[in-house]
Short mmCIF file of C-alpha atoms and ligand atoms in Angstrom, two decimals:
data_model
loop_
_atom_site.label_atom_id
_atom_site.label_comp_id
_atom_site.label_asym_id
_atom_site.label_seq_id
_atom_site.Cartn_x
_atom_site.Cartn_y
_atom_site.Cartn_z
CA MET A 759 184.11 9.00 97.15
CA SER A 760 184.22 9.73 93.40
CA PHE A 761 186.60 7.67 91.27
CA TRP A 762 188.64 10.83 90.67
CA GLN A 763 189.58 10.75 94.36
CA GLN A 764 190.75 7.16 94.05
CA LEU A 765 193.08 7.90 91.14
CA LYS A 766 196.67 9.00 91.51
CA ILE A 767 196.63 12.42 89.85
CA SER A 768 199.42 14.99 90.13
CA HIS A 769 200.25 18.42 88.66
CA ARG A 770 203.99 18.64 88.68
CA TYR A 771 204.10 20.84 85.56
CA ALA A 772 201.61 23.29 87.04
CA GLN A 773 203.91 23.70 90.03
CA LEU A 774 206.55 25.31 87.82
CA PRO A 775 206.72 29.13 87.73
CA ALA A 776 203.98 31.05 85.92
CA SER A 777 206.31 31.77 82.96
CA PHE A 778 205.90 28.11 81.90
CA TYR A 779 202.15 28.22 81.20
CA THR A 780 198.81 30.01 81.52
CA LYS A 781 196.01 28.65 83.65
CA ILE A 782 192.84 28.55 81.57
CA GLN A 783 189.48 26.78 81.49
CA PRO A 784 188.32 24.76 78.46
CA ASP A 785 185.48 26.16 76.39
CA PRO A 786 182.97 23.30 76.03
CA LEU A 787 181.58 22.25 72.65
CA THR A 788 177.81 22.11 72.02
CA GLN A 789 176.15 18.73 72.64
CA CYS A 790 179.49 17.10 73.30
CA ARG A 791 179.30 13.27 73.29
CA TRP A 792 181.66 10.32 73.12
CA GLY A 793 183.01 9.35 69.70
CA SER A 794 185.24 6.59 71.04
CA TRP A 795 186.77 5.46 74.30
CA ASN A 796 189.89 3.34 74.59
CA SER A 797 188.68 0.81 77.17
CA SER A 798 191.91 -1.13 77.53
CA LEU A 799 194.00 2.00 78.09
CA ALA A 800 191.33 3.29 80.50
CA ARG A 801 191.45 0.03 82.44
CA SER A 802 195.23 0.23 82.82
CA LEU A 803 194.79 3.68 84.36
CA GLY A 804 192.04 2.63 86.76
CA LEU A 805 189.43 4.59 84.78
CA PRO A 806 186.02 3.04 83.96
CA GLU A 807 185.99 0.77 80.89
CA THR A 808 182.72 2.32 79.76
CA PRO A 809 182.72 6.09 79.72
CA ASP A 810 179.84 7.82 81.48
CA ASP A 811 178.59 11.38 81.72
CA THR A 812 180.83 12.23 84.66
CA LEU A 813 183.87 11.47 82.52
CA LEU A 814 182.36 13.25 79.54
CA HIS A 815 181.70 16.38 81.58
CA ALA A 816 185.16 16.28 83.12
CA PHE A 817 187.08 15.89 79.86
CA SER A 818 184.87 18.19 77.80
CA GLY A 819 185.17 21.02 80.31
CA VAL A 820 181.51 21.15 81.36
CA ASP A 821 182.20 20.08 84.92
CA ILE A 822 185.88 19.76 85.73
CA PRO A 823 186.61 17.92 88.98
CA PRO A 824 188.97 19.70 91.40
CA GLN A 825 191.53 16.95 90.73
CA LEU A 826 192.14 18.36 87.23
CA ASN A 827 193.87 21.69 86.70
CA PRO A 828 193.88 22.85 83.05
CA ILE A 829 196.86 24.84 81.79
CA ALA A 830 198.15 25.89 78.35
CA MET A 831 201.89 25.28 78.04
CA LYS A 832 204.14 27.93 76.55
CA TYR A 833 206.68 26.85 73.94
CA ALA A 834 208.16 28.08 70.67
CA GLY A 835 209.73 26.25 67.76
CA HIS A 836 211.18 26.14 64.26
CA GLN A 837 208.40 25.67 61.73
CA PHE A 838 209.64 24.62 58.28
CA GLY A 839 213.06 25.90 59.28
CA VAL A 840 211.90 29.32 60.50
CA TYR A 841 211.88 30.24 64.19
CA ASN A 842 208.45 31.17 65.56
CA PRO A 843 208.52 32.59 69.10
CA ASP A 844 204.72 32.79 69.40
CA LEU A 845 203.74 29.15 69.79
CA GLY A 846 202.24 27.34 72.75
CA ASP A 847 199.16 25.24 73.39
CA GLY A 848 196.86 27.16 71.07
CA ARG A 849 194.06 24.63 71.22
CA GLY A 850 195.12 22.12 73.82
CA LEU A 851 195.28 22.01 77.61
CA LEU A 852 197.23 19.88 80.02
CA LEU A 853 194.84 18.63 82.73
CA GLY A 854 197.32 16.90 85.01
CA GLU A 855 199.25 13.65 85.23
CA ILE A 856 197.84 10.24 86.05
CA THR A 857 199.87 7.30 87.32
CA ASP A 858 198.89 3.85 86.04
CA GLN A 859 198.93 0.51 87.83
CA GLN A 860 202.56 -0.09 86.84
CA GLY A 861 203.58 3.26 88.30
CA ARG A 862 204.03 4.96 84.93
CA CYS A 863 202.96 8.59 84.83
CA PHE A 864 201.05 10.03 81.84
CA ASP A 865 200.07 13.59 81.01
CA MET A 866 196.37 13.95 80.28
CA HIS A 867 195.88 16.53 77.57
CA ILE A 868 192.78 17.64 75.70
CA LYS A 869 193.10 18.93 72.16
CA GLY A 870 190.44 21.18 70.63
CA SER A 871 189.33 22.79 73.88
CA GLY A 872 189.10 26.41 72.75
CA ARG A 873 191.24 29.51 72.52
CA THR A 874 194.23 30.22 74.77
CA PRO A 875 196.70 33.13 74.91
CA TYR A 876 198.79 31.15 72.38
CA SER A 877 196.04 30.66 69.78
CA ARG A 878 197.27 33.49 67.51
CA MET A 879 194.76 33.62 64.61
CA GLY A 880 193.37 30.15 65.35
CA ASP A 881 189.99 29.24 66.78
CA GLY A 882 191.35 26.83 69.37
CA ARG A 883 189.38 23.97 67.87
CA ALA A 884 190.06 20.59 66.28
CA VAL A 885 187.82 18.99 63.66
CA LEU A 886 186.41 15.47 63.84
CA ARG A 887 188.41 14.38 60.77
CA SER A 888 191.82 15.17 62.26
CA THR A 889 190.79 13.98 65.72
CA ILE A 890 189.89 10.55 64.31
CA ARG A 891 193.16 10.42 62.41
CA GLU A 892 195.21 11.09 65.54
CA TYR A 893 193.11 8.68 67.59
CA LEU A 894 193.54 5.85 65.09
CA CYS A 895 197.16 6.45 64.20
CA SER A 896 198.53 6.81 67.70
CA GLU A 897 196.87 3.53 68.64
CA ALA A 898 198.07 1.87 65.42
CA MET A 899 201.62 3.10 66.05
CA HIS A 900 201.53 1.78 69.59
CA ALA A 901 200.33 -1.63 68.41
CA LEU A 902 203.13 -1.77 65.84
CA GLY A 903 205.59 -1.24 68.68
CA GLY A 904 206.57 2.31 67.72
CA PRO A 905 207.22 4.99 70.35
CA THR A 906 204.18 7.25 70.46
CA THR A 907 201.72 9.31 72.44
CA ARG A 908 198.42 7.49 73.09
CA ALA A 909 194.75 8.41 72.87
CA LEU A 910 192.28 7.69 75.64
CA GLY A 911 189.29 8.65 73.55
CA PHE A 912 187.63 11.48 71.73
CA MET A 913 184.41 13.45 71.81
CA THR A 914 182.32 14.75 68.95
CA SER A 915 179.77 17.55 69.04
CA ASP A 916 177.26 19.73 67.23
CA SER A 917 179.62 22.70 67.17
CA PRO A 918 180.53 23.74 63.64
CA VAL A 919 184.23 24.44 63.10
CA PHE A 920 185.23 26.28 59.93
CA ARG A 921 188.16 25.11 57.84
CA GLU A 922 187.89 25.00 54.02
CA SER A 923 184.22 24.35 54.80
CA ALA A 924 182.11 23.85 57.93
CA GLU A 925 183.15 20.72 59.81
CA THR A 926 182.33 19.05 63.13
CA GLY A 927 184.17 20.19 66.26
CA ALA A 928 185.77 17.40 68.31
CA MET A 929 188.18 16.93 71.21
CA LEU A 930 190.88 14.32 71.66
CA ILE A 931 192.13 13.11 75.03
CA ARG A 932 195.82 12.53 74.50
CA LEU A 933 198.01 10.65 76.92
CA ALA A 934 201.78 10.96 76.79
CA GLU A 935 204.63 10.48 79.20
CA THR A 936 205.49 14.07 78.40
CA HIS A 937 204.18 17.04 76.48
CA ILE A 938 207.56 18.78 76.69
CA ARG A 939 208.85 19.53 73.23
CA PHE A 940 212.19 20.71 71.84
CA GLY A 941 210.38 24.05 71.47
CA HIS A 942 210.01 24.43 75.24
CA PHE A 943 213.80 24.73 75.53
CA GLU A 944 213.99 27.02 72.50
CA HIS A 945 211.46 29.42 74.06
CA PHE A 946 213.53 30.00 77.20
CA PHE A 947 216.79 30.18 75.24
CA TYR A 948 215.62 32.74 72.69
CA THR A 949 213.92 34.91 75.32
CA GLY A 950 217.07 34.84 77.45
CA GLN A 951 215.27 33.28 80.45
CA LEU A 952 218.26 31.19 81.43
CA GLY A 953 217.12 30.40 84.97
CA GLU A 954 213.93 28.90 83.52
CA LEU A 955 215.95 27.04 80.88
CA ARG A 956 218.03 25.43 83.63
CA LEU A 957 214.94 24.66 85.70
CA LEU A 958 213.25 23.02 82.69
CA ALA A 959 216.33 20.86 82.10
CA ASP A 960 216.47 19.96 85.81
CA LYS A 961 212.82 18.87 85.73
CA VAL A 962 213.21 16.87 82.50
CA ILE A 963 216.11 15.04 84.16
CA GLU A 964 214.24 14.52 87.43
CA TRP A 965 211.05 13.28 85.76
CA TYR A 966 212.29 11.34 82.75
CA PHE A 967 216.02 10.71 82.93
CA PRO A 968 216.92 10.32 86.63
CA GLN A 969 219.77 7.95 85.61
CA VAL A 970 221.76 10.86 84.17
CA SER A 971 221.74 12.95 87.34
CA ALA A 972 224.84 11.05 88.47
CA HIS A 973 226.56 11.97 85.17
CA ASP A 974 229.48 14.51 85.35
CA ASN A 975 227.39 16.79 83.21
CA ALA A 976 223.75 15.79 83.65
CA TYR A 977 222.57 18.25 80.96
CA LEU A 978 224.83 16.59 78.43
CA GLY A 979 223.52 13.21 79.61
CA MET A 980 219.99 14.46 79.01
CA PHE A 981 220.87 15.57 75.49
CA GLU A 982 222.44 12.16 74.80
CA LYS A 983 219.23 10.47 75.90
CA ILE A 984 217.05 12.73 73.77
CA THR A 985 219.33 12.14 70.78
CA PHE A 986 219.21 8.38 71.25
CA LEU A 987 215.41 8.30 71.62
CA THR A 988 214.91 10.55 68.60
CA ALA A 989 217.19 8.36 66.48
CA GLU A 990 215.27 5.25 67.59
CA MET A 991 211.91 6.85 66.78
CA ILE A 992 212.93 7.98 63.32
CA ALA A 993 214.53 4.61 62.57
CA PHE A 994 211.18 3.06 63.42
CA TRP A 995 209.38 5.44 61.05
CA GLN A 996 211.82 4.60 58.25
CA ALA A 997 211.56 0.85 58.80
CA TYR A 998 207.75 0.92 58.94
CA GLY A 999 207.13 3.43 56.16
CA PHE A 1000 205.70 6.21 58.30
CA ALA A 1001 205.89 9.82 57.12
CA HIS A 1002 205.14 12.31 59.89
CA GLY A 1003 204.59 15.31 57.66
CA VAL A 1004 205.25 18.22 60.06
CA MET A 1005 208.55 17.65 61.84
CA ASN A 1006 208.72 21.14 63.30
CA THR A 1007 210.65 21.40 66.56
CA ASP A 1008 207.41 22.14 68.42
CA ASN A 1009 206.22 18.68 67.34
CA MET A 1010 209.28 16.85 68.67
CA SER A 1011 208.82 15.25 72.09
CA VAL A 1012 211.87 15.16 74.35
CA LEU A 1013 211.06 11.48 74.91
CA GLY A 1014 211.33 10.59 71.21
CA GLN A 1015 207.68 9.65 70.91
CA THR A 1016 205.71 10.21 67.71
CA PHE A 1017 203.88 13.40 68.54
CA ASP A 1018 201.16 15.57 67.04
CA TYR A 1019 199.67 13.47 64.26
CA GLY A 1020 198.64 15.81 61.45
CA PRO A 1021 198.96 15.16 57.71
CA PHE A 1022 200.94 11.93 58.32
CA GLY A 1023 200.85 8.95 55.99
CA PHE A 1024 202.06 5.37 55.94
CA LEU A 1025 203.57 4.52 52.57
CA ASP A 1026 201.34 2.48 50.31
CA GLY A 1027 203.56 1.95 47.24
CA TYR A 1028 207.22 2.28 48.28
CA ASP A 1029 208.29 5.80 47.38
CA PRO A 1030 211.24 7.15 49.35
CA HIS A 1031 210.47 10.70 48.23
CA PHE A 1032 206.85 10.55 49.39
CA ILE A 1033 205.52 13.90 50.69
CA CYS A 1034 202.34 13.38 52.70
CA ASN A 1035 201.78 17.04 53.55
CA HIS A 1036 200.16 18.99 50.74
CA SER A 1037 201.47 22.25 52.22
CA ASP A 1038 205.11 21.04 52.17
CA TYR A 1039 205.98 22.53 48.77
CA GLN A 1040 209.73 21.97 49.05
CA GLY A 1041 209.48 18.41 50.35
CA ARG A 1042 211.32 19.42 53.52
CA TYR A 1043 209.53 16.62 55.40
CA ALA A 1044 209.50 14.02 52.60
CA PHE A 1045 209.82 10.42 53.86
CA ASP A 1046 213.52 10.07 53.04
CA MET A 1047 214.34 13.49 54.52
CA GLN A 1048 213.17 12.48 58.01
CA PRO A 1049 216.51 11.15 59.32
CA GLY A 1050 218.28 14.36 58.26
CA ILE A 1051 215.51 16.54 59.69
CA GLY A 1052 215.86 14.66 62.97
CA LEU A 1053 219.46 15.85 63.06
CA TRP A 1054 218.45 19.37 62.10
CA ASN A 1055 215.93 19.46 64.95
CA LEU A 1056 218.42 18.04 67.45
CA THR A 1057 220.88 20.73 66.33
CA ALA A 1058 218.21 23.36 67.08
CA LEU A 1059 217.76 21.82 70.52
CA ALA A 1060 221.53 21.71 71.06
CA GLN A 1061 221.68 25.43 70.26
CA ALA A 1062 219.09 26.07 72.98
CA LEU A 1063 221.21 24.07 75.45
CA THR A 1064 224.43 26.03 74.85
CA PRO A 1065 224.02 28.03 78.09
CA LEU A 1066 224.11 24.70 79.96
CA VAL A 1067 226.62 22.58 78.01
CA GLU A 1068 229.84 23.37 76.13
CA LYS A 1069 229.31 23.39 72.36
CA PRO A 1070 231.98 20.76 71.46
CA ALA A 1071 230.33 18.25 73.80
CA LEU A 1072 226.95 18.84 72.20
CA GLU A 1073 228.50 18.50 68.76
CA GLN A 1074 230.02 15.19 69.68
CA VAL A 1075 226.59 13.85 70.59
CA LEU A 1076 225.18 15.16 67.31
CA ASP A 1077 228.02 13.37 65.50
CA ASN A 1078 226.79 10.07 66.94
CA TYR A 1079 223.21 10.50 65.80
CA GLU A 1080 223.62 9.05 62.32
CA SER A 1081 225.24 5.89 63.56
CA LEU A 1082 222.60 5.47 66.30
CA LEU A 1083 219.88 5.81 63.69
CA ASN A 1084 221.58 3.41 61.27
CA GLN A 1085 222.06 0.81 63.98
CA ALA A 1086 218.42 1.02 65.00
CA TYR A 1087 217.22 0.93 61.40
CA SER A 1088 219.44 -2.02 60.57
CA ARG A 1089 218.11 -3.95 63.60
CA LEU A 1090 214.49 -3.26 62.61
CA ILE A 1091 214.80 -3.88 58.88
CA ARG A 1092 216.81 -7.06 59.47
CA ARG A 1093 213.96 -8.32 61.64
CA ARG A 1094 211.46 -7.43 58.93
CA PHE A 1095 213.46 -9.38 56.34
CA GLY A 1096 214.02 -12.25 58.77
CA LEU A 1097 217.81 -12.01 58.57
CA TYR A 1098 219.50 -13.34 61.69
CA GLY A 1099 222.90 -11.96 62.60
CA GLN A 1100 224.83 -9.64 60.36
CA GLN A 1101 226.41 -11.21 57.31
CA ASP A 1102 228.33 -9.88 54.33
CA GLY A 1103 226.03 -8.79 51.56
CA ASP A 1104 223.00 -8.17 53.80
CA SER A 1105 222.71 -4.46 53.14
CA GLU A 1106 223.06 -4.98 49.39
CA LEU A 1107 220.38 -7.65 49.51
CA CYS A 1108 217.92 -5.30 51.26
CA HIS A 1109 218.99 -2.33 49.20
CA ASP A 1110 218.48 -4.18 45.88
CA ILE A 1111 214.89 -5.12 46.55
CA LEU A 1112 214.01 -1.72 48.03
CA GLY A 1113 215.40 -0.15 44.84
CA LEU A 1114 213.17 -2.35 42.70
CA MET A 1115 210.20 -1.65 44.95
CA ALA A 1116 210.81 2.08 44.58
CA ALA A 1117 211.06 1.77 40.80
CA GLU A 1118 207.74 -0.10 40.65
CA LYS A 1119 206.02 1.53 43.67
CA VAL A 1120 205.38 -1.90 45.14
CA ASP A 1121 203.16 -1.88 48.22
CA TYR A 1122 205.56 -1.65 51.17
CA THR A 1123 203.42 -3.41 53.77
CA LEU A 1124 202.15 -6.18 51.48
CA PHE A 1125 205.69 -6.98 50.37
CA PHE A 1126 206.96 -7.66 53.89
CA ARG A 1127 203.82 -9.55 54.85
CA GLN A 1128 204.09 -11.80 51.78
CA LEU A 1129 207.75 -12.39 52.53
CA SER A 1130 206.67 -13.57 56.00
CA LEU A 1131 204.39 -16.19 54.46
CA LEU A 1132 207.01 -18.03 52.42
CA ASP A 1133 206.80 -21.03 54.78
CA ASN A 1134 203.22 -21.64 53.57
CA ALA A 1135 202.51 -19.61 50.50
CA SER A 1136 204.15 -19.83 47.11
CA ALA A 1137 206.87 -17.36 46.13
CA ASP A 1138 204.53 -16.32 43.30
CA GLU A 1139 202.67 -14.20 45.87
CA VAL A 1140 205.81 -12.13 46.26
CA THR A 1141 206.74 -12.03 42.58
CA GLY A 1142 203.15 -11.12 41.78
CA LEU A 1143 203.61 -7.79 43.52
CA PHE A 1144 206.18 -6.79 40.88
CA SER A 1145 205.99 -6.52 37.11
CA ASP A 1146 209.62 -7.53 36.56
CA HIS A 1147 209.18 -11.18 37.63
CA LEU A 1148 212.60 -12.28 36.42
CA VAL A 1149 214.52 -9.86 38.59
CA VAL A 1150 212.43 -10.63 41.67
CA THR A 1151 212.76 -14.37 41.13
CA SER A 1152 216.51 -14.06 41.03
CA TRP A 1153 216.45 -11.82 44.13
CA LEU A 1154 214.29 -14.40 45.93
CA GLU A 1155 216.82 -17.13 45.15
CA GLN A 1156 219.55 -15.00 46.67
CA TYR A 1157 217.31 -14.23 49.63
CA GLN A 1158 216.57 -17.93 50.17
CA ARG A 1159 220.28 -18.75 50.14
CA ARG A 1160 220.86 -16.05 52.75
CA CYS A 1161 217.99 -17.31 54.91
CA ASP A 1162 219.42 -20.82 54.74
CA LYS A 1163 222.44 -19.41 56.59
CA ASN A 1164 220.30 -18.09 59.48
CA VAL A 1165 221.46 -19.35 62.87
CA ASP A 1166 220.14 -18.36 66.30
CA GLU A 1167 222.20 -17.26 69.35
CA THR A 1168 223.09 -20.88 70.14
CA GLY A 1169 224.41 -21.46 66.63
CA THR A 1170 221.46 -23.68 65.64
CA ALA A 1171 220.06 -23.34 62.12
CA VAL A 1172 216.74 -21.48 62.01
CA PRO A 1173 214.13 -23.34 59.96
CA ALA A 1174 211.89 -21.39 57.58
CA VAL A 1175 208.84 -22.04 59.76
CA SER A 1176 210.36 -20.32 62.81
CA ARG A 1177 211.78 -17.51 60.74
CA CYS A 1178 208.44 -16.81 59.09
CA GLU A 1179 206.56 -17.11 62.36
CA GLN A 1180 208.81 -14.46 63.88
CA MET A 1181 208.54 -12.30 60.78
CA ARG A 1182 204.75 -12.33 61.08
CA GLN A 1183 205.13 -10.83 64.57
CA VAL A 1184 206.94 -7.80 63.16
CA ASN A 1185 205.45 -7.40 59.68
CA PRO A 1186 201.91 -6.12 60.06
CA LYS A 1187 199.12 -7.32 57.89
CA PHE A 1188 197.17 -4.16 58.72
CA ILE A 1189 198.36 -0.56 58.78
CA LEU A 1190 196.42 2.70 58.89
CA ARG A 1191 196.30 3.52 55.20
CA ASN A 1192 195.09 7.03 54.53
CA TYR A 1193 192.22 5.82 52.38
CA LEU A 1194 190.96 3.56 55.21
CA ALA A 1195 191.08 6.49 57.61
CA GLN A 1196 189.12 8.53 55.07
CA GLN A 1197 186.42 5.87 54.76
CA VAL A 1198 185.77 5.69 58.50
CA ILE A 1199 185.86 9.49 58.74
CA ASP A 1200 183.20 9.75 56.02
CA ALA A 1201 180.97 7.34 57.98
CA ALA A 1202 181.63 9.11 61.30
CA GLU A 1203 180.72 12.44 59.75
CA GLN A 1204 177.35 10.87 58.91
CA GLY A 1205 177.01 9.80 62.56
CA ASP A 1206 178.08 6.16 62.05
CA PHE A 1207 181.07 5.34 64.27
CA SER A 1208 180.93 1.57 63.87
CA PRO A 1209 183.39 1.39 60.91
CA LEU A 1210 185.82 3.41 63.04
CA HIS A 1211 185.49 0.99 65.95
CA GLN A 1212 186.02 -1.97 63.63
CA LEU A 1213 189.12 -0.46 62.05
CA ALA A 1214 190.50 0.52 65.47
CA SER A 1215 190.04 -3.04 66.76
CA VAL A 1216 191.96 -4.46 63.78
CA LEU A 1217 194.74 -1.89 64.05
CA ARG A 1218 195.20 -2.80 67.71
CA GLU A 1219 196.21 -6.32 66.56
CA PRO A 1220 197.96 -5.55 63.29
CA PHE A 1221 200.01 -8.75 63.15
CA ASP A 1222 197.07 -11.13 63.59
CA GLU A 1223 194.72 -12.54 61.00
CA HIS A 1224 191.24 -11.00 61.02
CA PRO A 1225 189.38 -13.06 58.41
CA GLU A 1226 186.26 -10.90 58.57
CA TYR A 1227 188.30 -7.78 57.82
CA GLU A 1228 190.52 -9.01 54.96
CA HIS A 1229 189.52 -5.93 52.94
CA TYR A 1230 191.44 -3.69 55.37
CA ALA A 1231 194.65 -5.43 54.31
CA LEU A 1232 194.30 -4.64 50.62
CA ALA A 1233 196.40 -2.11 48.74
CA PRO A 1234 194.42 1.09 48.15
CA PRO A 1235 192.04 1.45 45.24
CA GLU A 1236 193.04 3.92 42.52
CA TRP A 1237 191.35 6.89 44.27
CA GLY A 1238 193.12 6.23 47.55
CA LYS A 1239 196.72 5.88 46.31
CA GLY A 1240 199.40 8.23 47.70
CA MET A 1241 196.83 10.49 49.35
CA VAL A 1242 198.25 13.77 50.59
CA LEU A 1243 196.63 15.87 53.26
CA THR A 1244 196.64 19.51 54.18
CA CYS A 1245 197.84 20.86 57.50
CA SER A 1246 194.33 22.19 58.19
CA SER A 1247 193.04 20.32 61.18
P1 AMP B 1843 200.50 22.17 64.63
O1 AMP B 1843 200.81 22.53 63.23
O2 AMP B 1843 199.19 21.47 64.80
O3 AMP B 1843 201.60 21.46 65.30
O4 AMP B 1843 200.29 23.55 65.42
C1 AMP B 1843 201.27 24.57 65.48
C2 AMP B 1843 200.85 25.60 66.50
O5 AMP B 1843 199.62 26.20 66.15
C3 AMP B 1843 200.66 25.06 67.90
O6 AMP B 1843 201.13 26.02 68.80
C4 AMP B 1843 199.16 24.87 68.00
O7 AMP B 1843 198.70 24.96 69.32
C5 AMP B 1843 198.65 26.01 67.17
N1 AMP B 1843 197.36 25.72 66.53
C6 AMP B 1843 197.10 24.80 65.57
N2 AMP B 1843 195.81 24.83 65.21
C7 AMP B 1843 195.22 25.77 65.97
C8 AMP B 1843 193.89 26.27 66.08
N3 AMP B 1843 192.90 25.80 65.33
N4 AMP B 1843 193.66 27.25 66.97
C9 AMP B 1843 194.64 27.75 67.73
N5 AMP B 1843 195.92 27.32 67.67
C10 AMP B 1843 196.21 26.34 66.81
MG1 MG B 1844 201.95 20.86 67.06
#
């Protein structure tokens, strides 16, 4: 019996009517071989920890086992504010769903597998550079505790793929609890396929939100859930300095998981107006625009749900979004600052230092990490990040006074050692800086994947010390500051 037969694989999406997708075989790349394999994720799914040729042939499309059933999903979406009816999996295929040892079900999706009916002018391919970026960042996001799709591994090849120049063709194996996007609903709404719209909503409820089926209006309950999860995801991005870059509605998962990593960037120096996507001329998806764009996207989804739910009810949910996001952000940022409970003056305290950081473009990650070391290290390490030492020193005095008032749930004072220890569990030492990604990509393009494996192993434990990899924790060198990327991938 092959291991495929021992796995729990299903195809619930492929059982939906033909209007939901197109059945299509992947087009294999030349000399396809493993670039990386996520052993721990594989183990949790009952897949081999070391990938072999059987797995390679299955995922690359050379020899697909009967257990997998590739389909391209149809969806649409608003891209940079403009509705595009012609989207769908243009270079990706859903292979089926796999259930892990805890009973959680994940879609298995390959990205870069060749043309589909939804490819439009595209070649259906993904380049090694962008595949590595998605692989690293989804794993880094997961390790930080952010909601995200995962990556089981990726394959590289000898196939040239043409972007601004010839690059290497690659394929990512993406795992996600869903690949259903806001754009799936928009497609059925704008084409007037209201039976399909209802069926899609019924399936989303059945698969992901069974709790709401008892609700008076289950569709409204579903929209509440999606709104809540989206607010939580974007709050996480804002608290951890993550800019997504292409928040089109076709890149928004209905489970509020960071989805479709393209020209993303973690902030280096704190710059609220940071635009990581070179093609985003208006700054529509700038870092500080993300919360508002989340609302815009939810409004687009609400519009698509109007055949199922009364408008005023949808609007009421949308009205709650800002407060949901603020609550989540406040919880996360408070944890990062090590502020227990909610006390008068807390938001001003955080706001003041973020303002100074923005003015001086102080490294966002290093600041929080240094603040978490105040039990051992001197405050000079924090002040040293700024040029205006006087202002920071006075802020630190205020901060210390506030921390002295920290009490836990039992009313007991929290000593600095415990506070800092907890802060180190939520303030990463290591994040995926764009310049680090670029360095491992450069090596991989020369055939050396070991820097990538090293960086991935550090990013999987971002809160721990890794003395041999101290250099990964440094602020970027001059050439790597505020790197922006194009959409081309
Ligand atoms: P993205 O900007 O990556 O979210 O992609 C937007 C849409 O374009 C999606 O429907 C993708 O499937 C499709 N797409 C992106 N790149 C390609 C490509 N190289 N070939 C075909 N379709 C693509
Ligand atoms: Mg996309």
